[in-house]
């Protein structure tokens, strides 16, 4: 398995795994700061960005298999990992398999139940359809504060504060990812994420208090699945702490992976 990835910085390697419909560029808000202390490796998952999809890339199990194979092929098994949303669930799965070092999982999917599954599917699916319909006009819409706020309100606690070009790129990536709908269906209807981690390395689960996609009440289930983990609440963040609280996110990641934050 070959996955497009970038490497920046020096130091102990740190892998960044993005969320649904995103790319390695989703980490641009924090990767420069992290690369002051670590060698940062950011991947495009299969079917996302510059990595071609495989036959099973429309399922969580397929993405987990691809990531696991890629880690093994690149002699990266045991690397410290940070994931966001779908990527957060993937790094927890790698920890469950004993194939990770320290793990930071930011607002992981996979811990919804009951009506929350329907909520996830019925909010994401029409959002994807709308973004695809608006694709030709996304740059103009996101250049306006009101437009950014309307399109990103479910994902960010401060959508108006995000850079217009960054938001446009993220939304275009979502629109261009062909496997999004199949992944949403698989994630909404599939089993909850299993635990615990088969590793003695630290596991930190971070959750935004204002997450409107993976609701904060799901954090308790994540902690029950990974009882050795530490829970960090991002009090003023939505679904993506690295967007809403970048400095705090960097501190949490570097502390969890035993590296002092840069001055």
PDB file of C-alpha atoms in Angstrom:
ATOM      1  CA  UNK A   1       0.000   0.000   0.000  1.00  0.00           C
ATOM      2  CA  UNK A   2       1.383   3.402  -1.020  1.00  0.00           C
ATOM      3  CA  UNK A   3      -0.108   6.504   0.572  1.00  0.00           C
ATOM      4  CA  UNK A   4       0.799  10.059  -0.308  1.00  0.00           C
ATOM      5  CA  UNK A   5       2.411  11.778   2.653  1.00  0.00           C
ATOM      6  CA  UNK A   6       4.574  14.726   3.593  1.00  0.00           C
ATOM      7  CA  UNK A   7       7.462  14.940   6.040  1.00  0.00           C
ATOM      8  CA  UNK A   8       8.520  18.134   7.785  1.00  0.00           C
ATOM      9  CA  UNK A   9      10.668  18.979  10.780  1.00  0.00           C
ATOM     10  CA  UNK A  10      13.147  16.965  12.796  1.00  0.00           C
ATOM     11  CA  UNK A  11      13.007  14.727  15.815  1.00  0.00           C
ATOM     12  CA  UNK A  12      11.026  11.686  16.855  1.00  0.00           C
ATOM     13  CA  UNK A  13       8.465  10.875  14.115  1.00  0.00           C
ATOM     14  CA  UNK A  14       4.825  11.835  14.658  1.00  0.00           C
ATOM     15  CA  UNK A  15       2.064  10.647  12.328  1.00  0.00           C
ATOM     16  CA  UNK A  16      -1.002  12.817  11.616  1.00  0.00           C
ATOM     17  CA  UNK A  17      -4.168  11.109  10.312  1.00  0.00           C
ATOM     18  CA  UNK A  18      -6.949  13.347   8.970  1.00  0.00           C
ATOM     19  CA  UNK A  19     -10.712  12.934   9.075  1.00  0.00           C
ATOM     20  CA  UNK A  20     -13.502  12.101   6.633  1.00  0.00           C
ATOM     21  CA  UNK A  21     -13.216  13.820   3.265  1.00  0.00           C
ATOM     22  CA  UNK A  22     -10.081  15.708   4.284  1.00  0.00           C
ATOM     23  CA  UNK A  23      -6.378  15.504   3.423  1.00  0.00           C
ATOM     24  CA  UNK A  24      -3.024  15.956   5.104  1.00  0.00           C
ATOM     25  CA  UNK A  25      -3.530  19.726   4.655  1.00  0.00           C
ATOM     26  CA  UNK A  26      -6.194  19.670   7.389  1.00  0.00           C
ATOM     27  CA  UNK A  27      -3.304  19.860   9.854  1.00  0.00           C
ATOM     28  CA  UNK A  28      -1.864  23.080   8.419  1.00  0.00           C
ATOM     29  CA  UNK A  29      -3.076  25.025  11.458  1.00  0.00           C
ATOM     30  CA  UNK A  30      -0.716  23.110  13.776  1.00  0.00           C
ATOM     31  CA  UNK A  31       1.855  21.183  11.709  1.00  0.00           C
ATOM     32  CA  UNK A  32       4.361  24.077  11.539  1.00  0.00           C
ATOM     33  CA  UNK A  33       4.415  24.312  15.344  1.00  0.00           C
ATOM     34  CA  UNK A  34       4.648  20.539  15.768  1.00  0.00           C
ATOM     35  CA  UNK A  35       7.493  20.329  13.265  1.00  0.00           C
ATOM     36  CA  UNK A  36       9.623  22.533  15.526  1.00  0.00           C
ATOM     37  CA  UNK A  37       9.870  19.581  17.909  1.00  0.00           C
ATOM     38  CA  UNK A  38       9.038  16.496  15.826  1.00  0.00           C
ATOM     39  CA  UNK A  39       9.403  15.012  12.377  1.00  0.00           C
ATOM     40  CA  UNK A  40       5.788  15.355  11.274  1.00  0.00           C
ATOM     41  CA  UNK A  41       4.434  12.798   8.803  1.00  0.00           C
ATOM     42  CA  UNK A  42       0.999  13.684   7.447  1.00  0.00           C
ATOM     43  CA  UNK A  43      -0.819  11.179   5.221  1.00  0.00           C
ATOM     44  CA  UNK A  44      -3.657  11.222   2.725  1.00  0.00           C
ATOM     45  CA  UNK A  45      -5.855   8.206   3.470  1.00  0.00           C
ATOM     46  CA  UNK A  46      -6.903   6.001   0.520  1.00  0.00           C
ATOM     47  CA  UNK A  47      -9.543   7.733  -1.575  1.00  0.00           C
ATOM     48  CA  UNK A  48      -8.575  11.115  -0.117  1.00  0.00           C
ATOM     49  CA  UNK A  49      -6.293  13.780  -1.531  1.00  0.00           C
ATOM     50  CA  UNK A  50      -3.516  12.284  -3.635  1.00  0.00           C
ATOM     51  CA  UNK A  51      -3.890   8.676  -2.463  1.00  0.00           C
ATOM     52  CA  UNK A  52      -5.940   6.472  -4.803  1.00  0.00           C
ATOM     53  CA  UNK A  53      -8.805   4.504  -3.319  1.00  0.00           C
ATOM     54  CA  UNK A  54      -8.710   0.741  -3.000  1.00  0.00           C
ATOM     55  CA  UNK A  55     -11.592  -1.687  -3.307  1.00  0.00           C
ATOM     56  CA  UNK A  56     -12.443  -1.451   0.400  1.00  0.00           C
ATOM     57  CA  UNK A  57     -11.663   2.237   0.996  1.00  0.00           C
ATOM     58  CA  UNK A  58     -15.351   3.020   1.447  1.00  0.00           C
ATOM     59  CA  UNK A  59     -15.347   1.209   4.795  1.00  0.00           C
ATOM     60  CA  UNK A  60     -13.677   1.824   8.130  1.00  0.00           C
ATOM     61  CA  UNK A  61     -12.271  -1.694   8.123  1.00  0.00           C
ATOM     62  CA  UNK A  62     -10.736  -1.071   4.718  1.00  0.00           C
ATOM     63  CA  UNK A  63      -9.059   2.169   5.767  1.00  0.00           C
ATOM     64  CA  UNK A  64      -7.769   0.519   8.938  1.00  0.00           C
ATOM     65  CA  UNK A  65      -6.309  -2.326   6.879  1.00  0.00           C
ATOM     66  CA  UNK A  66      -4.642   0.118   4.481  1.00  0.00           C
ATOM     67  CA  UNK A  67      -3.161   2.196   7.285  1.00  0.00           C
ATOM     68  CA  UNK A  68      -1.917  -0.889   9.117  1.00  0.00           C
ATOM     69  CA  UNK A  69      -0.329  -2.265   5.932  1.00  0.00           C
ATOM     70  CA  UNK A  70       1.319   1.093   5.195  1.00  0.00           C
ATOM     71  CA  UNK A  71       2.756   1.340   8.700  1.00  0.00           C
ATOM     72  CA  UNK A  72       4.204  -2.146   8.408  1.00  0.00           C
ATOM     73  CA  UNK A  73       5.629  -1.577   4.926  1.00  0.00           C
ATOM     74  CA  UNK A  74       7.280   1.683   6.029  1.00  0.00           C
ATOM     75  CA  UNK A  75       8.644   0.263   9.306  1.00  0.00           C
ATOM     76  CA  UNK A  76       6.483   2.788  11.142  1.00  0.00           C
ATOM     77  CA  UNK A  77       4.680   0.395  13.473  1.00  0.00           C
ATOM     78  CA  UNK A  78       4.938   1.871  16.976  1.00  0.00           C
ATOM     79  CA  UNK A  79       5.055   5.489  15.789  1.00  0.00           C
ATOM     80  CA  UNK A  80       3.315   8.172  17.875  1.00  0.00           C
ATOM     81  CA  UNK A  81       0.023   9.121  16.227  1.00  0.00           C
ATOM     82  CA  UNK A  82      -2.505  11.936  16.238  1.00  0.00           C
ATOM     83  CA  UNK A  83      -5.880  11.554  14.558  1.00  0.00           C
ATOM     84  CA  UNK A  84      -8.905  13.746  13.991  1.00  0.00           C
ATOM     85  CA  UNK A  85     -12.509  12.470  13.741  1.00  0.00           C
ATOM     86  CA  UNK A  86     -12.358   9.397  11.451  1.00  0.00           C
ATOM     87  CA  UNK A  87      -8.576   9.595  11.755  1.00  0.00           C
ATOM     88  CA  UNK A  88      -8.910   9.652  15.533  1.00  0.00           C
ATOM     89  CA  UNK A  89     -10.845   6.409  15.414  1.00  0.00           C
ATOM     90  CA  UNK A  90      -8.166   4.955  13.148  1.00  0.00           C
ATOM     91  CA  UNK A  91      -5.336   5.785  15.548  1.00  0.00           C
ATOM     92  CA  UNK A  92      -7.342   4.310  18.432  1.00  0.00           C
ATOM     93  CA  UNK A  93      -7.759   1.171  16.326  1.00  0.00           C
ATOM     94  CA  UNK A  94      -3.997   1.060  15.769  1.00  0.00           C
ATOM     95  CA  UNK A  95      -3.547   1.381  19.547  1.00  0.00           C
ATOM     96  CA  UNK A  96      -6.069  -1.424  20.090  1.00  0.00           C
ATOM     97  CA  UNK A  97      -3.987  -3.620  17.804  1.00  0.00           C
ATOM     98  CA  UNK A  98      -0.787  -2.673  19.599  1.00  0.00           C
ATOM     99  CA  UNK A  99       0.642  -1.042  16.481  1.00  0.00           C
ATOM    100  CA  UNK A 100       1.040   2.531  17.760  1.00  0.00           C
ATOM    101  CA  UNK A 101       3.180   4.480  20.118  1.00  0.00           C
ATOM    102  CA  UNK A 102       1.524   7.279  22.072  1.00  0.00           C
ATOM    103  CA  UNK A 103      -1.863   8.264  20.645  1.00  0.00           C
ATOM    104  CA  UNK A 104      -3.865  11.485  20.684  1.00  0.00           C
ATOM    105  CA  UNK A 105      -7.405  11.034  19.346  1.00  0.00           C
ATOM    106  CA  UNK A 106      -9.270  14.293  18.718  1.00  0.00           C
ATOM    107  CA  UNK A 107     -13.077  13.939  18.724  1.00  0.00           C
ATOM    108  CA  UNK A 108     -13.064  10.338  17.478  1.00  0.00           C
ATOM    109  CA  UNK A 109     -15.977   8.815  15.631  1.00  0.00           C
ATOM    110  CA  UNK A 110     -17.265   5.367  16.424  1.00  0.00           C
ATOM    111  CA  UNK A 111     -18.813   5.984  19.832  1.00  0.00           C
ATOM    112  CA  UNK A 112     -22.330   6.987  18.787  1.00  0.00           C
ATOM    113  CA  UNK A 113     -25.374   4.898  19.586  1.00  0.00           C
ATOM    114  CA  UNK A 114     -29.130   4.978  19.060  1.00  0.00           C
ATOM    115  CA  UNK A 115     -30.424   8.234  17.606  1.00  0.00           C
ATOM    116  CA  UNK A 116     -26.892   9.642  17.429  1.00  0.00           C
ATOM    117  CA  UNK A 117     -26.186   7.329  14.484  1.00  0.00           C
ATOM    118  CA  UNK A 118     -29.143   8.760  12.576  1.00  0.00           C
ATOM    119  CA  UNK A 119     -28.115  12.278  13.575  1.00  0.00           C
ATOM    120  CA  UNK A 120     -24.624  11.733  12.199  1.00  0.00           C
ATOM    121  CA  UNK A 121     -25.856  10.305   8.897  1.00  0.00           C
ATOM    122  CA  UNK A 122     -28.717  12.750   8.319  1.00  0.00           C
ATOM    123  CA  UNK A 123     -26.601  15.820   9.019  1.00  0.00           C
ATOM    124  CA  UNK A 124     -23.486  14.828   7.097  1.00  0.00           C
ATOM    125  CA  UNK A 125     -25.105  13.388   3.958  1.00  0.00           C
ATOM    126  CA  UNK A 126     -27.048  16.524   2.932  1.00  0.00           C
ATOM    127  CA  UNK A 127     -24.062  18.681   3.873  1.00  0.00           C
ATOM    128  CA  UNK A 128     -21.886  16.757   1.437  1.00  0.00           C
ATOM    129  CA  UNK A 129     -24.532  17.086  -1.277  1.00  0.00           C
ATOM    130  CA  UNK A 130     -24.777  20.834  -0.691  1.00  0.00           C
ATOM    131  CA  UNK A 131     -21.008  21.333  -0.779  1.00  0.00           C
ATOM    132  CA  UNK A 132     -20.802  19.389  -4.044  1.00  0.00           C
ATOM    133  CA  UNK A 133     -23.564  21.505  -5.556  1.00  0.00           C
ATOM    134  CA  UNK A 134     -21.773  24.683  -4.455  1.00  0.00           C
ATOM    135  CA  UNK A 135     -18.305  23.526  -5.528  1.00  0.00           C
ATOM    136  CA  UNK A 136     -17.865  26.113  -8.335  1.00  0.00           C
ATOM    137  CA  UNK A 137     -18.728  28.950  -5.957  1.00  0.00           C
ATOM    138  CA  UNK A 138     -16.988  27.756  -2.776  1.00  0.00           C
ATOM    139  CA  UNK A 139     -14.077  30.190  -2.981  1.00  0.00           C
ATOM    140  CA  UNK A 140     -16.447  33.150  -3.270  1.00  0.00           C
ATOM    141  CA  UNK A 141     -18.788  31.906  -0.542  1.00  0.00           C
ATOM    142  CA  UNK A 142     -16.050  31.135   1.962  1.00  0.00           C
ATOM    143  CA  UNK A 143     -14.466  34.515   1.304  1.00  0.00           C
ATOM    144  CA  UNK A 144     -17.430  36.003   3.113  1.00  0.00           C
ATOM    145  CA  UNK A 145     -17.674  35.737   6.915  1.00  0.00           C
ATOM    146  CA  UNK A 146     -21.360  34.884   6.769  1.00  0.00           C
ATOM    147  CA  UNK A 147     -20.739  32.223   4.142  1.00  0.00           C
ATOM    148  CA  UNK A 148     -17.943  30.604   6.165  1.00  0.00           C
ATOM    149  CA  UNK A 149     -20.100  30.620   9.254  1.00  0.00           C
ATOM    150  CA  UNK A 150     -23.072  29.041   7.507  1.00  0.00           C
ATOM    151  CA  UNK A 151     -21.034  26.252   5.924  1.00  0.00           C
ATOM    152  CA  UNK A 152     -18.815  25.424   8.893  1.00  0.00           C
ATOM    153  CA  UNK A 153     -21.110  25.973  11.900  1.00  0.00           C
ATOM    154  CA  UNK A 154     -21.442  22.252  12.627  1.00  0.00           C
ATOM    155  CA  UNK A 155     -17.691  21.688  12.538  1.00  0.00           C
ATOM    156  CA  UNK A 156     -16.170  24.755  14.179  1.00  0.00           C
ATOM    157  CA  UNK A 157     -17.019  26.813  17.247  1.00  0.00           C
ATOM    158  CA  UNK A 158     -15.403  29.823  15.539  1.00  0.00           C
ATOM    159  CA  UNK A 159     -16.009  29.381  11.789  1.00  0.00           C
ATOM    160  CA  UNK A 160     -15.774  33.105  11.095  1.00  0.00           C
ATOM    161  CA  UNK A 161     -12.206  33.128  12.423  1.00  0.00           C
ATOM    162  CA  UNK A 162     -10.919  30.450  10.038  1.00  0.00           C
ATOM    163  CA  UNK A 163      -8.956  31.570   6.992  1.00  0.00           C
ATOM    164  CA  UNK A 164     -11.120  31.737   3.878  1.00  0.00           C
ATOM    165  CA  UNK A 165      -8.657  29.878   1.647  1.00  0.00           C
ATOM    166  CA  UNK A 166      -8.252  27.112   4.214  1.00  0.00           C
ATOM    167  CA  UNK A 167     -12.017  26.612   4.520  1.00  0.00           C
ATOM    168  CA  UNK A 168     -12.461  26.590   0.739  1.00  0.00           C
ATOM    169  CA  UNK A 169      -9.753  23.948   0.362  1.00  0.00           C
ATOM    170  CA  UNK A 170     -11.262  21.755   3.096  1.00  0.00           C
ATOM    171  CA  UNK A 171     -14.732  21.922   1.581  1.00  0.00           C
ATOM    172  CA  UNK A 172     -13.451  21.212  -1.923  1.00  0.00           C
ATOM    173  CA  UNK A 173     -11.636  18.183  -0.575  1.00  0.00           C
ATOM    174  CA  UNK A 174     -14.868  16.941   0.979  1.00  0.00           C
ATOM    175  CA  UNK A 175     -16.718  17.476  -2.287  1.00  0.00           C
ATOM    176  CA  UNK A 176     -14.030  15.661  -4.286  1.00  0.00           C
ATOM    177  CA  UNK A 177     -13.782  12.562  -2.084  1.00  0.00           C
ATOM    178  CA  UNK A 178     -15.781   9.887  -3.898  1.00  0.00           C
ATOM    179  CA  UNK A 179     -15.899   7.475  -0.948  1.00  0.00           C
ATOM    180  CA  UNK A 180     -17.514   9.916   1.504  1.00  0.00           C
ATOM    181  CA  UNK A 181     -21.093   8.663   1.158  1.00  0.00           C
ATOM    182  CA  UNK A 182     -20.131   5.011   1.466  1.00  0.00           C
ATOM    183  CA  UNK A 183     -17.983   5.808   4.490  1.00  0.00           C
ATOM    184  CA  UNK A 184     -20.787   7.753   6.157  1.00  0.00           C
ATOM    185  CA  UNK A 185     -23.140   4.801   5.667  1.00  0.00           C
ATOM    186  CA  UNK A 186     -20.565   2.330   6.964  1.00  0.00           C
ATOM    187  CA  UNK A 187     -19.669   4.453   9.986  1.00  0.00           C
ATOM    188  CA  UNK A 188     -23.287   5.180  10.907  1.00  0.00           C
ATOM    189  CA  UNK A 189     -24.439   1.573  10.629  1.00  0.00           C
ATOM    190  CA  UNK A 190     -21.333  -0.275  11.793  1.00  0.00           C
ATOM    191  CA  UNK A 191     -20.182  -1.464  15.170  1.00  0.00           C
ATOM    192  CA  UNK A 192     -18.860   0.887  17.826  1.00  0.00           C
ATOM    193  CA  UNK A 193     -15.120   1.246  18.143  1.00  0.00           C
ATOM    194  CA  UNK A 194     -13.613  -1.481  20.286  1.00  0.00           C
ATOM    195  CA  UNK A 195     -10.919  -1.145  22.919  1.00  0.00           C
ATOM    196  CA  UNK A 196      -8.836  -1.230  24.985  1.00  0.00           C
ATOM    197  CA  UNK A 197      -5.390  -0.352  23.692  1.00  0.00           C
ATOM    198  CA  UNK A 198      -2.894  -3.214  23.505  1.00  0.00           C
ATOM    199  CA  UNK A 199      -0.040  -0.865  24.302  1.00  0.00           C
ATOM    200  CA  UNK A 200       1.467   0.691  27.406  1.00  0.00           C
ATOM    201  CA  UNK A 201       2.036   3.970  25.560  1.00  0.00           C
ATOM    202  CA  UNK A 202      -0.083   6.973  26.594  1.00  0.00           C
ATOM    203  CA  UNK A 203      -3.510   7.438  25.031  1.00  0.00           C
ATOM    204  CA  UNK A 204      -5.154  10.856  25.202  1.00  0.00           C
ATOM    205  CA  UNK A 205      -8.693  11.415  23.980  1.00  0.00           C
ATOM    206  CA  UNK A 206      -9.458  15.072  23.291  1.00  0.00           C
ATOM    207  CA  UNK A 207     -13.007  16.359  22.872  1.00  0.00           C
ATOM    208  CA  UNK A 208     -14.458  19.734  22.020  1.00  0.00           C
ATOM    209  CA  UNK A 209     -17.178  20.802  24.442  1.00  0.00           C
ATOM    210  CA  UNK A 210     -19.002  22.396  21.499  1.00  0.00           C
ATOM    211  CA  UNK A 211     -18.699  19.461  19.098  1.00  0.00           C
ATOM    212  CA  UNK A 212     -21.932  19.326  17.089  1.00  0.00           C
ATOM    213  CA  UNK A 213     -21.029  16.204  15.107  1.00  0.00           C
ATOM    214  CA  UNK A 214     -19.508  13.719  17.543  1.00  0.00           C
ATOM    215  CA  UNK A 215     -21.476  14.910  20.532  1.00  0.00           C
ATOM    216  CA  UNK A 216     -19.618  15.433  23.842  1.00  0.00           C
ATOM    217  CA  UNK A 217     -21.697  12.759  25.602  1.00  0.00           C
ATOM    218  CA  UNK A 218     -19.865  10.186  23.483  1.00  0.00           C
ATOM    219  CA  UNK A 219     -16.612  10.901  25.329  1.00  0.00           C
ATOM    220  CA  UNK A 220     -17.778   8.795  28.261  1.00  0.00           C
ATOM    221  CA  UNK A 221     -18.170   5.745  25.982  1.00  0.00           C
ATOM    222  CA  UNK A 222     -14.724   6.340  24.510  1.00  0.00           C
ATOM    223  CA  UNK A 223     -13.231   6.363  27.983  1.00  0.00           C
ATOM    224  CA  UNK A 224     -15.017   3.148  28.906  1.00  0.00           C
ATOM    225  CA  UNK A 225     -13.583   1.488  25.787  1.00  0.00           C
ATOM    226  CA  UNK A 226     -10.080   2.847  26.550  1.00  0.00           C
ATOM    227  CA  UNK A 227     -10.010   3.000  30.361  1.00  0.00           C
ATOM    228  CA  UNK A 228      -6.264   3.676  30.491  1.00  0.00           C
ATOM    229  CA  UNK A 229      -6.704   6.859  28.443  1.00  0.00           C
ATOM    230  CA  UNK A 230      -6.655  10.428  29.697  1.00  0.00           C
ATOM    231  CA  UNK A 231      -9.532  12.691  28.655  1.00  0.00           C
ATOM    232  CA  UNK A 232      -8.801  16.304  27.743  1.00  0.00           C
ATOM    233  CA  UNK A 233     -11.705  18.702  27.232  1.00  0.00           C
ATOM    234  CA  UNK A 234     -11.232  21.563  24.788  1.00  0.00           C
ATOM    235  CA  UNK A 235     -13.666  23.940  26.433  1.00  0.00           C
ATOM    236  CA  UNK A 236     -14.017  26.397  23.534  1.00  0.00           C
ATOM    237  CA  UNK A 237     -13.742  24.064  20.575  1.00  0.00           C
ATOM    238  CA  UNK A 238     -16.001  22.349  18.099  1.00  0.00           C
ATOM    239  CA  UNK A 239     -15.249  19.135  16.212  1.00  0.00           C
ATOM    240  CA  UNK A 240     -11.734  20.170  15.170  1.00  0.00           C
ATOM    241  CA  UNK A 241      -9.602  21.411  18.092  1.00  0.00           C
ATOM    242  CA  UNK A 242      -6.625  21.948  15.782  1.00  0.00           C
ATOM    243  CA  UNK A 243      -8.724  24.595  14.000  1.00  0.00           C
ATOM    244  CA  UNK A 244     -10.455  26.226  16.969  1.00  0.00           C
ATOM    245  CA  UNK A 245      -7.723  25.840  19.610  1.00  0.00           C
ATOM    246  CA  UNK A 246      -4.452  25.303  17.716  1.00  0.00           C
ATOM    247  CA  UNK A 247      -2.048  26.377  20.448  1.00  0.00           C
ATOM    248  CA  UNK A 248      -3.804  24.256  23.069  1.00  0.00           C
ATOM    249  CA  UNK A 249      -3.869  21.310  20.675  1.00  0.00           C
ATOM    250  CA  UNK A 250      -0.121  21.538  20.087  1.00  0.00           C
ATOM    251  CA  UNK A 251       0.497  21.591  23.854  1.00  0.00           C
ATOM    252  CA  UNK A 252      -1.720  18.540  24.388  1.00  0.00           C
ATOM    253  CA  UNK A 253      -0.028  16.584  21.593  1.00  0.00           C
ATOM    254  CA  UNK A 254       3.519  17.363  22.667  1.00  0.00           C
ATOM    255  CA  UNK A 255       2.758  16.643  26.322  1.00  0.00           C
ATOM    256  CA  UNK A 256       1.101  13.334  25.459  1.00  0.00           C
ATOM    257  CA  UNK A 257       4.028  12.255  23.313  1.00  0.00           C
ATOM    258  CA  UNK A 258       6.581  13.310  25.930  1.00  0.00           C
ATOM    259  CA  UNK A 259       8.137  16.176  24.059  1.00  0.00           C
ATOM    260  CA  UNK A 260       8.362  19.648  25.517  1.00  0.00           C
ATOM    261  CA  UNK A 261       6.435  22.337  23.661  1.00  0.00           C
ATOM    262  CA  UNK A 262       8.585  24.820  21.713  1.00  0.00           C
ATOM    263  CA  UNK A 263       9.098  28.254  23.225  1.00  0.00           C
TER     264      UNK A 263
END
